[in-house]
C-alpha cells in the first residue's frame, strides 16, 4: 500500500527532494526499511545504528505519535501520512 | 440583538494531509449596533480599571477585561531575550503583563538586529547585555511595568535567586541544556512553561502544564547529541519564522496569565513558515507514565552539573563558565593582561579584550563567565579562557 512520508523542512532541505515522498509499506518499519535503501542519509538522521528512532526525533502516523501506537510496528493503511519531525534547537 | 452560536475556528493546516485544528469558541455575533454592548456585557473596560492602551485587546470578547486585570498582577519569567524572547517580551509588555523578569547571558551584536526586535545599532555598537537593553526598550514602551533584568547564564542558582517566583516561564533559549533545565524546574515546582524553538523557517511551540499536559521530556526523552542537529550557523533563521513561533508563545502566555486555561492550545505546534503551514501534533497529550520527569518525578537537569563550556547557536562563539562561583577582579586582571592582548576595554561589570593575532575576542563578566568569540570550538575556547583568565583572575 502507498503512504506518504512528510518531512519537516530541516530534514528535506538537507536530504534533498521535497517535503513529501510516496512509499510502499504495511508498517512504519517496512517504510523505513525502504527509506534506508533509497535515502540512507535521511534514514540515518531518523534512526540509529540499532534501527531505533532517535530520541530527539518524533514520528507520527497522521497526528498520533508512534510512541503512543505500536512503535515501528504500527500498521499502516493506504493514504496514511508518516510525519517525521526533528528537534529544533534555535531560539 | 445578539446571537450566540458555536463557531469552529480553524487553523489552516498543511502537512501533506488535510488536518484541521479547531478551537471551539462561543462567539457573540454583533448583528446591529451590538458591538459596544458585547464589551459592556463582559465588563466596562474603564470601570474595570483597564488602561486605554489595552482597550483593543479587552474589546476582543474571548479575552475581555477580567483577563486583562489578571495580566496586570501576573509575573512572567522570560529566559533568553534573543530572537524569540525579545518578540515575546515585547508582546507581553505591550499587553500589560505587570511583571517581567528577563534573563540573558549574551550581548547584542549586529547580526542580531535582523530578528531581535528590541535592539538597535547603538546597542550592537556598545555590545550591551541583551537583558539590560531589552529592559530599557520595554520600559520605554510602558514605564509602569515592573521589569527585572538579569545578565546571567540561567541555571538552578539563577532561578533560586529570582526576586519573586513567576506565574509562567517562557522559553527564549537557543540550546537544549537550558530547555531541559526549564522543563525540570517547571515540572518540579508546578510552574507552567511555554517551549519555543526556531531554525531556518521552521519552529515549534508547546504549552507545558505540569501534571496536565505532556512535557518536553515526554515528547523528547533525550536531547540531541552534539553535532546531531543544524544550528542557526548552518541553517540560518528567518525573522518571520521567529515571529510566528513567538506569536504562538505570546498568545498562549496571555491566555494563561489571563486565567483562560481552558482556551490554551494543548499540543505541539509545528510551524513551517516557508510554506505558511501550521499544524498541531500530540493534541491534548497527557504526561507520560514513562517520562522521567512526569512519571518518575526525577529531574536530571536539577541534579547534574551542566556543561560549563557551550557553543552558542549561530554566534561563532562559546560560553565558558567556571565551576566555582566568585567575583572576578576585572580591573586587576586588565592590569595584569597588559600588552599580552589587544583592545582592552574595562567597563562596569565587563572586561573585553582580543588575542594579539585577532583569532578570538573575549568578553569577561564579573561572575567569571566569558564569551569567547571567533570560533565554536569549545576546547579552544576553554584553552583561551584558561590562558588569559584562569583561576588567577578570580
GROMACS .gro file of C-alpha atoms in nm:
model
  485
    1UNK     CA    1   0.000   0.000   0.000
    2UNK     CA    2   0.112   0.352  -0.065
    3UNK     CA    3   0.162   0.602   0.213
    4UNK     CA    4   0.314   0.947   0.224
    5UNK     CA    5   0.620   1.043   0.422
    6UNK     CA    6   0.612   1.408   0.519
    7UNK     CA    7   0.944   1.554   0.626
    8UNK     CA    8   0.994   1.862   0.835
    9UNK     CA    9   1.182   2.134   0.645
   10UNK     CA   10   1.508   2.075   0.829
   11UNK     CA   11   1.507   1.720   0.703
   12UNK     CA   12   1.401   1.764   0.345
   13UNK     CA   13   1.610   2.073   0.286
   14UNK     CA   14   1.924   1.884   0.374
   15UNK     CA   15   1.842   1.543   0.241
   16UNK     CA   16   1.732   1.663  -0.100
   17UNK     CA   17   1.390   1.639  -0.255
   18UNK     CA   18   1.069   1.795  -0.138
   19UNK     CA   19   0.875   1.756   0.182
   20UNK     CA   20   0.664   1.461   0.068
   21UNK     CA   21   0.761   1.116  -0.058
   22UNK     CA   22   0.537   0.832  -0.163
   23UNK     CA   23   0.647   0.495  -0.030
   24UNK     CA   24   0.506   0.144  -0.020
   25UNK     CA   25   0.480  -0.038   0.310
   26UNK     CA   26   0.240  -0.209   0.550
   27UNK     CA   27   0.411  -0.082   0.865
   28UNK     CA   28   0.634   0.203   0.969
   29UNK     CA   29   0.922  -0.045   0.991
   30UNK     CA   30   0.870  -0.154   0.630
   31UNK     CA   31   0.854   0.203   0.511
   32UNK     CA   32   1.171   0.292   0.698
   33UNK     CA   33   1.349  -0.013   0.553
   34UNK     CA   34   1.277   0.122   0.207
   35UNK     CA   35   1.388   0.464   0.315
   36UNK     CA   36   1.719   0.319   0.431
   37UNK     CA   37   1.783   0.190   0.080
   38UNK     CA   38   1.653   0.489  -0.113
   39UNK     CA   39   1.784   0.766   0.111
   40UNK     CA   40   2.039   0.642   0.361
   41UNK     CA   41   2.137   0.989   0.477
   42UNK     CA   42   1.782   1.070   0.569
   43UNK     CA   43   1.735   0.733   0.734
   44UNK     CA   44   2.047   0.782   0.944
   45UNK     CA   45   1.916   1.111   1.072
   46UNK     CA   46   1.595   0.943   1.184
   47UNK     CA   47   1.712   0.603   1.316
   48UNK     CA   48   2.025   0.500   1.498
   49UNK     CA   49   2.255   0.204   1.426
   50UNK     CA   50   2.016  -0.035   1.602
   51UNK     CA   51   1.723   0.073   1.389
   52UNK     CA   52   1.551   0.257   1.673
   53UNK     CA   53   1.408   0.601   1.619
   54UNK     CA   54   1.646   0.856   1.764
   55UNK     CA   55   1.524   1.009   2.093
   56UNK     CA   56   1.513   1.359   1.952
   57UNK     CA   57   1.304   1.257   1.651
   58UNK     CA   58   0.927   1.224   1.662
   59UNK     CA   59   0.743   1.006   1.413
   60UNK     CA   60   0.370   1.040   1.366
   61UNK     CA   61   0.117   0.836   1.175
   62UNK     CA   62  -0.125   1.106   1.076
   63UNK     CA   63  -0.132   1.305   1.402
   64UNK     CA   64  -0.054   1.027   1.652
   65UNK     CA   65   0.296   0.957   1.774
   66UNK     CA   66   0.412   0.603   1.707
   67UNK     CA   67   0.526   0.600   2.071
   68UNK     CA   68   0.155   0.601   2.156
   69UNK     CA   69   0.081   0.339   1.892
   70UNK     CA   70   0.287   0.027   1.825
   71UNK     CA   71   0.619   0.198   1.759
   72UNK     CA   72   0.789   0.091   1.439
   73UNK     CA   73   0.541  -0.195   1.411
   74UNK     CA   74   0.249   0.043   1.377
   75UNK     CA   75   0.036  -0.081   1.089
   76UNK     CA   76  -0.048   0.148   0.802
   77UNK     CA   77  -0.347   0.182   0.576
   78UNK     CA   78  -0.349   0.336   0.230
   79UNK     CA   79  -0.343   0.712   0.245
   80UNK     CA   80  -0.172   0.734   0.583
   81UNK     CA   81   0.086   1.007   0.629
   82UNK     CA   82   0.400   0.947   0.829
   83UNK     CA   83   0.534   1.278   0.955
   84UNK     CA   84   0.893   1.293   1.076
   85UNK     CA   85   0.986   1.585   1.297
   86UNK     CA   86   1.337   1.653   1.408
   87UNK     CA   87   1.416   1.855   1.718
   88UNK     CA   88   1.468   2.226   1.664
   89UNK     CA   89   1.742   2.390   1.863
   90UNK     CA   90   1.750   2.762   1.794
   91UNK     CA   91   1.563   3.045   1.951
   92UNK     CA   92  -2.995   4.161   1.917
   93UNK     CA   93  -2.711   3.928   1.986
   94UNK     CA   94  -2.690   3.572   1.869
   95UNK     CA   95  -2.471   3.318   2.038
   96UNK     CA   96  -2.350   3.042   1.812
   97UNK     CA   97  -2.077   2.786   1.831
   98UNK     CA   98  -1.809   2.858   1.577
   99UNK     CA   99  -1.526   2.625   1.488
  100UNK     CA  100  -1.225   2.844   1.435
  101UNK     CA  101  -0.980   2.654   1.225
  102UNK     CA  102  -0.608   2.698   1.188
  103UNK     CA  103  -0.523   2.619   0.829
  104UNK     CA  104  -0.302   2.318   0.833
  105UNK     CA  105  -0.099   2.158   0.564
  106UNK     CA  106   0.124   1.865   0.637
  107UNK     CA  107   0.064   1.658   0.333
  108UNK     CA  108  -0.261   1.555   0.491
  109UNK     CA  109  -0.560   1.775   0.540
  110UNK     CA  110  -0.592   1.844   0.907
  111UNK     CA  111  -0.799   2.096   1.091
  112UNK     CA  112  -0.709   2.214   1.431
  113UNK     CA  113  -1.022   2.359   1.580
  114UNK     CA  114  -1.057   2.587   1.875
  115UNK     CA  115  -1.423   2.589   1.969
  116UNK     CA  116  -1.536   2.927   2.087
  117UNK     CA  117  -1.866   3.074   2.190
  118UNK     CA  118  -1.872   3.394   1.993
  119UNK     CA  119  -2.133   3.660   2.021
  120UNK     CA  120  -2.211   3.783   1.674
  121UNK     CA  121  -2.295   4.153   1.664
  122UNK     CA  122  -2.597   4.188   1.436
  123UNK     CA  123  -2.674   4.556   1.458
  124UNK     CA  124  -2.516   4.808   1.684
  125UNK     CA  125  -2.426   4.534   1.929
  126UNK     CA  126  -2.051   4.582   1.921
  127UNK     CA  127  -2.040   4.819   2.212
  128UNK     CA  128  -2.275   4.601   2.412
  129UNK     CA  129  -2.054   4.292   2.366
  130UNK     CA  130  -1.779   4.464   2.559
  131UNK     CA  131  -2.018   4.612   2.811
  132UNK     CA  132  -2.159   4.266   2.873
  133UNK     CA  133  -1.814   4.138   2.969
  134UNK     CA  134  -1.715   4.438   3.172
  135UNK     CA  135  -1.688   4.810   3.119
  136UNK     CA  136  -1.315   4.849   3.049
  137UNK     CA  137  -1.285   5.186   3.215
  138UNK     CA  138  -1.496   5.084   3.511
  139UNK     CA  139  -1.280   4.772   3.538
  140UNK     CA  140  -0.968   4.985   3.552
  141UNK     CA  141  -0.842   4.888   3.209
  142UNK     CA  142  -0.591   5.134   3.074
  143UNK     CA  143  -0.672   5.296   2.739
  144UNK     CA  144  -0.370   5.134   2.575
  145UNK     CA  145  -0.526   4.791   2.633
  146UNK     CA  146  -0.873   4.880   2.511
  147UNK     CA  147  -0.847   4.690   2.184
  148UNK     CA  148  -0.746   4.358   2.330
  149UNK     CA  149  -1.010   4.388   2.601
  150UNK     CA  150  -1.266   4.453   2.331
  151UNK     CA  151  -1.185   4.109   2.189
  152UNK     CA  152  -1.462   3.920   2.365
  153UNK     CA  153  -1.287   3.590   2.439
  154UNK     CA  154  -1.018   3.785   2.624
  155UNK     CA  155  -1.203   4.065   2.799
  156UNK     CA  156  -1.148   4.288   3.098
  157UNK     CA  157  -1.125   4.014   3.358
  158UNK     CA  158  -0.828   3.856   3.180
  159UNK     CA  159  -0.669   4.198   3.141
  160UNK     CA  160  -0.694   4.258   3.513
  161UNK     CA  161  -0.523   3.927   3.581
  162UNK     CA  162  -0.242   4.015   3.341
  163UNK     CA  163  -0.168   4.327   3.538
  164UNK     CA  164  -0.089   4.126   3.850
  165UNK     CA  165   0.095   3.840   3.678
  166UNK     CA  166   0.465   3.767   3.651
  167UNK     CA  167   0.637   3.606   3.353
  168UNK     CA  168   0.997   3.489   3.352
  169UNK     CA  169   1.149   3.502   3.004
  170UNK     CA  170   1.467   3.301   2.980
  171UNK     CA  171   1.667   3.427   2.685
  172UNK     CA  172   1.581   3.756   2.518
  173UNK     CA  173   1.730   3.688   2.179
  174UNK     CA  174   1.502   3.625   1.884
  175UNK     CA  175   1.203   3.451   2.043
  176UNK     CA  176   1.248   3.611   2.381
  177UNK     CA  177   1.260   3.966   2.252
  178UNK     CA  178   0.942   3.915   2.049
  179UNK     CA  179   0.759   3.758   2.341
  180UNK     CA  180   0.881   4.020   2.587
  181UNK     CA  181   0.768   4.297   2.354
  182UNK     CA  182   0.420   4.146   2.320
  183UNK     CA  183   0.371   4.070   2.687
  184UNK     CA  184   0.485   4.417   2.789
  185UNK     CA  185   0.255   4.588   2.543
  186UNK     CA  186  -0.028   4.360   2.652
  187UNK     CA  187   0.010   4.466   3.013
  188UNK     CA  188   0.174   4.177   3.193
  189UNK     CA  189   0.257   4.351   3.517
  190UNK     CA  190   0.591   4.196   3.594
  191UNK     CA  191   0.857   4.062   3.362
  192UNK     CA  192   1.186   3.905   3.457
  193UNK     CA  193   1.435   3.885   3.172
  194UNK     CA  194   1.738   3.660   3.192
  195UNK     CA  195   2.005   3.653   2.922
  196UNK     CA  196   2.376   3.585   2.932
  197UNK     CA  197   2.458   3.741   2.599
  198UNK     CA  198   2.543   4.078   2.448
  199UNK     CA  199   2.391   4.247   2.144
  200UNK     CA  200   2.572   4.208   1.813
  201UNK     CA  201   2.497   4.348   1.470
  202UNK     CA  202   2.396   4.004   1.342
  203UNK     CA  203   2.114   4.000   1.598
  204UNK     CA  204   1.935   4.302   1.453
  205UNK     CA  205   1.772   4.110   1.168
  206UNK     CA  206   1.537   3.932   1.408
  207UNK     CA  207   1.583   4.052   1.766
  208UNK     CA  208   1.335   4.333   1.772
  209UNK     CA  209   1.417   4.510   2.096
  210UNK     CA  210   1.769   4.609   1.993
  211UNK     CA  211   1.919   4.870   1.764
  212UNK     CA  212   2.253   4.968   1.617
  213UNK     CA  213   2.356   5.162   1.925
  214UNK     CA  214   2.305   4.850   2.138
  215UNK     CA  215   2.514   4.648   1.897
  216UNK     CA  216   2.791   4.906   1.878
  217UNK     CA  217   2.805   4.921   2.254
  218UNK     CA  218   2.780   4.544   2.291
  219UNK     CA  219   2.517   4.595   2.558
  220UNK     CA  220   2.394   4.298   2.758
  221UNK     CA  221   2.069   4.187   2.598
  222UNK     CA  222   1.873   4.168   2.921
  223UNK     CA  223   1.956   4.529   3.005
  224UNK     CA  224   1.895   4.661   2.656
  225UNK     CA  225   1.565   4.473   2.636
  226UNK     CA  226   1.452   4.601   2.975
  227UNK     CA  227   1.527   4.957   2.871
  228UNK     CA  228   1.334   4.916   2.547
  229UNK     CA  229   1.036   4.770   2.734
  230UNK     CA  230   1.037   5.048   2.990
  231UNK     CA  231   1.018   5.295   2.703
  232UNK     CA  232   0.707   5.110   2.587
  233UNK     CA  233   0.541   5.102   2.929
  234UNK     CA  234   0.714   5.272   3.218
  235UNK     CA  235   0.463   5.136   3.468
  236UNK     CA  236   0.575   4.775   3.433
  237UNK     CA  237   0.797   4.603   3.688
  238UNK     CA  238   1.088   4.471   3.486
  239UNK     CA  239   1.390   4.292   3.628
  240UNK     CA  240   1.689   4.227   3.403
  241UNK     CA  241   1.941   3.963   3.498
  242UNK     CA  242   2.261   3.942   3.295
  243UNK     CA  243   2.342   3.584   3.374
  244UNK     CA  244   2.357   3.231   3.248
  245UNK     CA  245   2.030   3.071   3.351
  246UNK     CA  246   2.078   2.783   3.588
  247UNK     CA  247   1.925   2.650   3.905
  248UNK     CA  248   2.115   2.907   4.107
  249UNK     CA  249   1.976   3.187   3.893
  250UNK     CA  250   1.624   3.056   3.937
  251UNK     CA  251   1.656   3.022   4.311
  252UNK     CA  252   1.784   3.377   4.337
  253UNK     CA  253   1.494   3.534   4.147
  254UNK     CA  254   1.338   3.817   4.343
  255UNK     CA  255   0.993   3.659   4.300
  256UNK     CA  256   0.853   3.331   4.175
  257UNK     CA  257   0.698   3.360   3.830
  258UNK     CA  258   0.349   3.250   3.727
  259UNK     CA  259   0.489   3.138   3.394
  260UNK     CA  260   0.825   3.062   3.234
  261UNK     CA  261   0.876   3.137   2.864
  262UNK     CA  262   1.145   2.964   2.663
  263UNK     CA  263   1.359   3.209   2.471
  264UNK     CA  264   1.667   2.989   2.485
  265UNK     CA  265   1.875   2.854   2.200
  266UNK     CA  266   2.002   2.530   2.349
  267UNK     CA  267   1.864   2.207   2.484
  268UNK     CA  268   2.059   2.205   2.808
  269UNK     CA  269   1.873   2.513   2.927
  270UNK     CA  270   1.541   2.389   2.787
  271UNK     CA  271   1.565   2.067   2.985
  272UNK     CA  272   1.651   2.271   3.290
  273UNK     CA  273   1.344   2.488   3.233
  274UNK     CA  274   1.136   2.176   3.193
  275UNK     CA  275   1.262   2.016   3.511
  276UNK     CA  276   1.228   2.337   3.709
  277UNK     CA  277   0.875   2.381   3.582
  278UNK     CA  278   0.757   2.025   3.644
  279UNK     CA  279   0.919   2.001   3.987
  280UNK     CA  280   0.780   2.336   4.100
  281UNK     CA  281   0.443   2.312   3.929
  282UNK     CA  282   0.508   2.622   3.720
  283UNK     CA  283   0.368   2.631   3.366
  284UNK     CA  284   0.614   2.696   3.085
  285UNK     CA  285   0.591   2.757   2.714
  286UNK     CA  286   0.852   2.595   2.495
  287UNK     CA  287   0.957   2.762   2.173
  288UNK     CA  288   1.227   2.689   1.917
  289UNK     CA  289   1.305   2.806   1.567
  290UNK     CA  290   1.563   2.750   1.300
  291UNK     CA  291   1.559   2.825   0.931
  292UNK     CA  292   1.191   2.877   0.858
  293UNK     CA  293   1.073   2.605   1.094
  294UNK     CA  294   0.956   2.628   1.451
  295UNK     CA  295   0.792   2.457   1.746
  296UNK     CA  296   0.585   2.583   2.034
  297UNK     CA  297   0.421   2.396   2.317
  298UNK     CA  298   0.248   2.485   2.641
  299UNK     CA  299   0.352   2.262   2.930
  300UNK     CA  300   0.115   2.247   3.225
  301UNK     CA  301   0.274   2.033   3.497
  302UNK     CA  302   0.060   1.732   3.577
  303UNK     CA  303  -0.187   1.815   3.300
  304UNK     CA  304  -0.003   1.803   2.969
  305UNK     CA  305   0.298   1.628   2.820
  306UNK     CA  306   0.630   1.792   2.897
  307UNK     CA  307   0.942   1.833   2.685
  308UNK     CA  308   1.086   1.508   2.818
  309UNK     CA  309   0.758   1.331   2.737
  310UNK     CA  310   0.796   1.418   2.369
  311UNK     CA  311   1.175   1.412   2.353
  312UNK     CA  312   1.323   1.192   2.625
  313UNK     CA  313   1.682   1.282   2.541
  314UNK     CA  314   1.845   1.590   2.400
  315UNK     CA  315   2.011   1.556   2.063
  316UNK     CA  316   2.380   1.475   2.089
  317UNK     CA  317   2.628   1.747   1.994
  318UNK     CA  318   2.652   1.793   1.622
  319UNK     CA  319   2.333   1.600   1.551
  320UNK     CA  320   2.129   1.900   1.450
  321UNK     CA  321   2.157   2.202   1.234
  322UNK     CA  322   2.217   2.524   1.418
  323UNK     CA  323   2.150   2.885   1.335
  324UNK     CA  324   2.506   2.879   1.196
  325UNK     CA  325   2.440   2.611   0.941
  326UNK     CA  326   2.072   2.655   0.863
  327UNK     CA  327   2.025   3.024   0.937
  328UNK     CA  328   1.699   3.165   1.068
  329UNK     CA  329   1.434   3.389   0.919
  330UNK     CA  330   1.271   3.663   1.121
  331UNK     CA  331   0.915   3.583   1.005
  332UNK     CA  332   0.956   3.228   1.136
  333UNK     CA  333   1.072   3.370   1.468
  334UNK     CA  334   0.771   3.599   1.473
  335UNK     CA  335   0.530   3.313   1.410
  336UNK     CA  336   0.667   3.094   1.686
  337UNK     CA  337   0.683   3.387   1.925
  338UNK     CA  338   0.325   3.479   1.836
  339UNK     CA  339   0.206   3.135   1.943
  340UNK     CA  340   0.408   3.154   2.263
  341UNK     CA  341   0.284   3.505   2.337
  342UNK     CA  342  -0.082   3.434   2.279
  343UNK     CA  343  -0.075   3.121   2.492
  344UNK     CA  344   0.106   3.322   2.760
  345UNK     CA  345  -0.167   3.587   2.754
  346UNK     CA  346  -0.435   3.320   2.787
  347UNK     CA  347  -0.258   3.151   3.071
  348UNK     CA  348  -0.171   3.466   3.263
  349UNK     CA  349  -0.518   3.598   3.191
  350UNK     CA  350  -0.672   3.295   3.360
  351UNK     CA  351  -0.806   3.141   3.041
  352UNK     CA  352  -0.654   2.795   3.085
  353UNK     CA  353  -0.945   2.623   2.915
  354UNK     CA  354  -0.861   2.816   2.598
  355UNK     CA  355  -0.500   2.703   2.579
  356UNK     CA  356  -0.386   2.512   2.272
  357UNK     CA  357  -0.258   2.186   2.414
  358UNK     CA  358  -0.012   2.001   2.196
  359UNK     CA  359   0.297   2.057   1.984
  360UNK     CA  360   0.252   2.341   1.737
  361UNK     CA  361   0.470   2.284   1.431
  362UNK     CA  362   0.530   2.581   1.205
  363UNK     CA  363   0.672   2.579   0.854
  364UNK     CA  364   0.682   2.949   0.781
  365UNK     CA  365   0.820   2.896   0.433
  366UNK     CA  366   0.503   2.714   0.332
  367UNK     CA  367   0.265   2.911   0.558
  368UNK     CA  368   0.182   2.585   0.732
  369UNK     CA  369   0.084   2.540   1.093
  370UNK     CA  370  -0.003   2.200   1.239
  371UNK     CA  371  -0.089   2.069   1.582
  372UNK     CA  372   0.054   1.733   1.684
  373UNK     CA  373   0.011   1.547   2.013
  374UNK     CA  374  -0.316   1.726   2.069
  375UNK     CA  375  -0.424   1.705   2.434
  376UNK     CA  376  -0.124   1.481   2.508
  377UNK     CA  377  -0.108   1.394   2.876
  378UNK     CA  378   0.202   1.342   3.092
  379UNK     CA  379   0.358   1.008   3.006
  380UNK     CA  380   0.394   0.746   3.276
  381UNK     CA  381   0.735   0.652   3.133
  382UNK     CA  382   0.858   1.012   3.140
  383UNK     CA  383   1.148   1.057   3.378
  384UNK     CA  384   1.010   1.391   3.496
  385UNK     CA  385   0.631   1.346   3.486
  386UNK     CA  386   0.627   0.976   3.571
  387UNK     CA  387   0.931   0.905   3.785
  388UNK     CA  388   0.947   1.259   3.929
  389UNK     CA  389   1.320   1.257   3.865
  390UNK     CA  390   1.472   1.579   3.737
  391UNK     CA  391   1.817   1.519   3.593
  392UNK     CA  392   1.877   1.878   3.493
  393UNK     CA  393   1.840   1.985   3.856
  394UNK     CA  394   2.096   1.746   3.990
  395UNK     CA  395   2.355   1.701   3.718
  396UNK     CA  396   2.625   1.958   3.663
  397UNK     CA  397   2.553   2.149   3.346
  398UNK     CA  398   2.819   2.173   3.082
  399UNK     CA  399   3.040   2.463   3.170
  400UNK     CA  400   3.155   2.522   2.815
  401UNK     CA  401   2.888   2.551   2.549
  402UNK     CA  402   2.883   2.670   2.189
  403UNK     CA  403   2.629   2.943   2.125
  404UNK     CA  404   2.389   2.877   1.842
  405UNK     CA  405   2.461   3.095   1.541
  406UNK     CA  406   2.716   3.308   1.717
  407UNK     CA  407   3.055   3.167   1.624
  408UNK     CA  408   3.115   3.188   1.995
  409UNK     CA  409   3.150   2.976   2.307
  410UNK     CA  410   3.048   3.050   2.662
  411UNK     CA  411   3.293   2.942   2.928
  412UNK     CA  412   3.165   2.934   3.281
  413UNK     CA  413   3.392   2.844   3.571
  414UNK     CA  414   3.268   2.571   3.801
  415UNK     CA  415   3.317   2.770   4.114
  416UNK     CA  416   3.132   3.088   4.192
  417UNK     CA  417   3.316   3.403   4.278
  418UNK     CA  418   3.364   3.754   4.154
  419UNK     CA  419   3.648   3.838   3.922
  420UNK     CA  420   3.871   4.137   3.988
  421UNK     CA  421   3.828   4.275   3.640
  422UNK     CA  422   4.045   4.580   3.692
  423UNK     CA  423   4.323   4.370   3.838
  424UNK     CA  424   4.302   4.127   3.553
  425UNK     CA  425   4.304   4.408   3.296
  426UNK     CA  426   4.621   4.539   3.450
  427UNK     CA  427   4.785   4.200   3.450
  428UNK     CA  428   4.693   4.130   3.090
  429UNK     CA  429   4.887   4.438   2.986
  430UNK     CA  430   5.002   4.417   2.629
  431UNK     CA  431   4.958   4.042   2.609
  432UNK     CA  432   4.626   4.118   2.447
  433UNK     CA  433   4.480   4.400   2.242
  434UNK     CA  434   4.173   4.617   2.259
  435UNK     CA  435   4.138   4.603   2.635
  436UNK     CA  436   3.813   4.769   2.738
  437UNK     CA  437   3.712   4.775   3.102
  438UNK     CA  438   3.354   4.869   3.179
  439UNK     CA  439   3.125   4.825   3.472
  440UNK     CA  440   3.090   4.452   3.522
  441UNK     CA  441   3.264   4.365   3.198
  442UNK     CA  442   3.613   4.332   3.053
  443UNK     CA  443   3.680   4.292   2.685
  444UNK     CA  444   3.998   4.209   2.502
  445UNK     CA  445   4.122   4.033   2.190
  446UNK     CA  446   4.401   3.793   2.120
  447UNK     CA  447   4.700   3.955   1.950
  448UNK     CA  448   4.651   3.753   1.633
  449UNK     CA  449   4.284   3.852   1.617
  450UNK     CA  450   4.167   3.493   1.631
  451UNK     CA  451   3.942   3.543   1.932
  452UNK     CA  452   3.772   3.817   2.122
  453UNK     CA  453   3.678   3.768   2.485
  454UNK     CA  454   3.408   3.936   2.688
  455UNK     CA  455   3.453   3.853   3.055
  456UNK     CA  456   3.186   3.926   3.313
  457UNK     CA  457   3.237   3.988   3.680
  458UNK     CA  458   3.096   3.648   3.777
  459UNK     CA  459   3.377   3.477   3.586
  460UNK     CA  460   3.169   3.386   3.285
  461UNK     CA  461   3.325   3.459   2.947
  462UNK     CA  462   3.208   3.472   2.589
  463UNK     CA  463   3.484   3.369   2.352
  464UNK     CA  464   3.410   3.492   2.002
  465UNK     CA  465   3.576   3.374   1.684
  466UNK     CA  466   3.509   3.001   1.688
  467UNK     CA  467   3.256   2.747   1.805
  468UNK     CA  468   3.535   2.510   1.911
  469UNK     CA  469   3.464   2.454   2.277
  470UNK     CA  470   3.805   2.309   2.353
  471UNK     CA  471   3.979   2.604   2.201
  472UNK     CA  472   3.756   2.840   2.392
  473UNK     CA  473   3.836   2.660   2.715
  474UNK     CA  474   4.203   2.690   2.635
  475UNK     CA  475   4.173   3.060   2.563
  476UNK     CA  476   3.990   3.110   2.889
  477UNK     CA  477   4.245   2.913   3.083
  478UNK     CA  478   4.529   3.101   2.923
  479UNK     CA  479   4.403   3.455   2.965
  480UNK     CA  480   4.167   3.434   3.260
  481UNK     CA  481   4.213   3.113   3.454
  482UNK     CA  482   4.195   3.097   3.829
  483UNK     CA  483   4.440   3.381   3.862
  484UNK     CA  484   4.173   3.629   3.769
  485UNK     CA  485   3.932   3.528   4.041
   0.00000   0.00000   0.00000
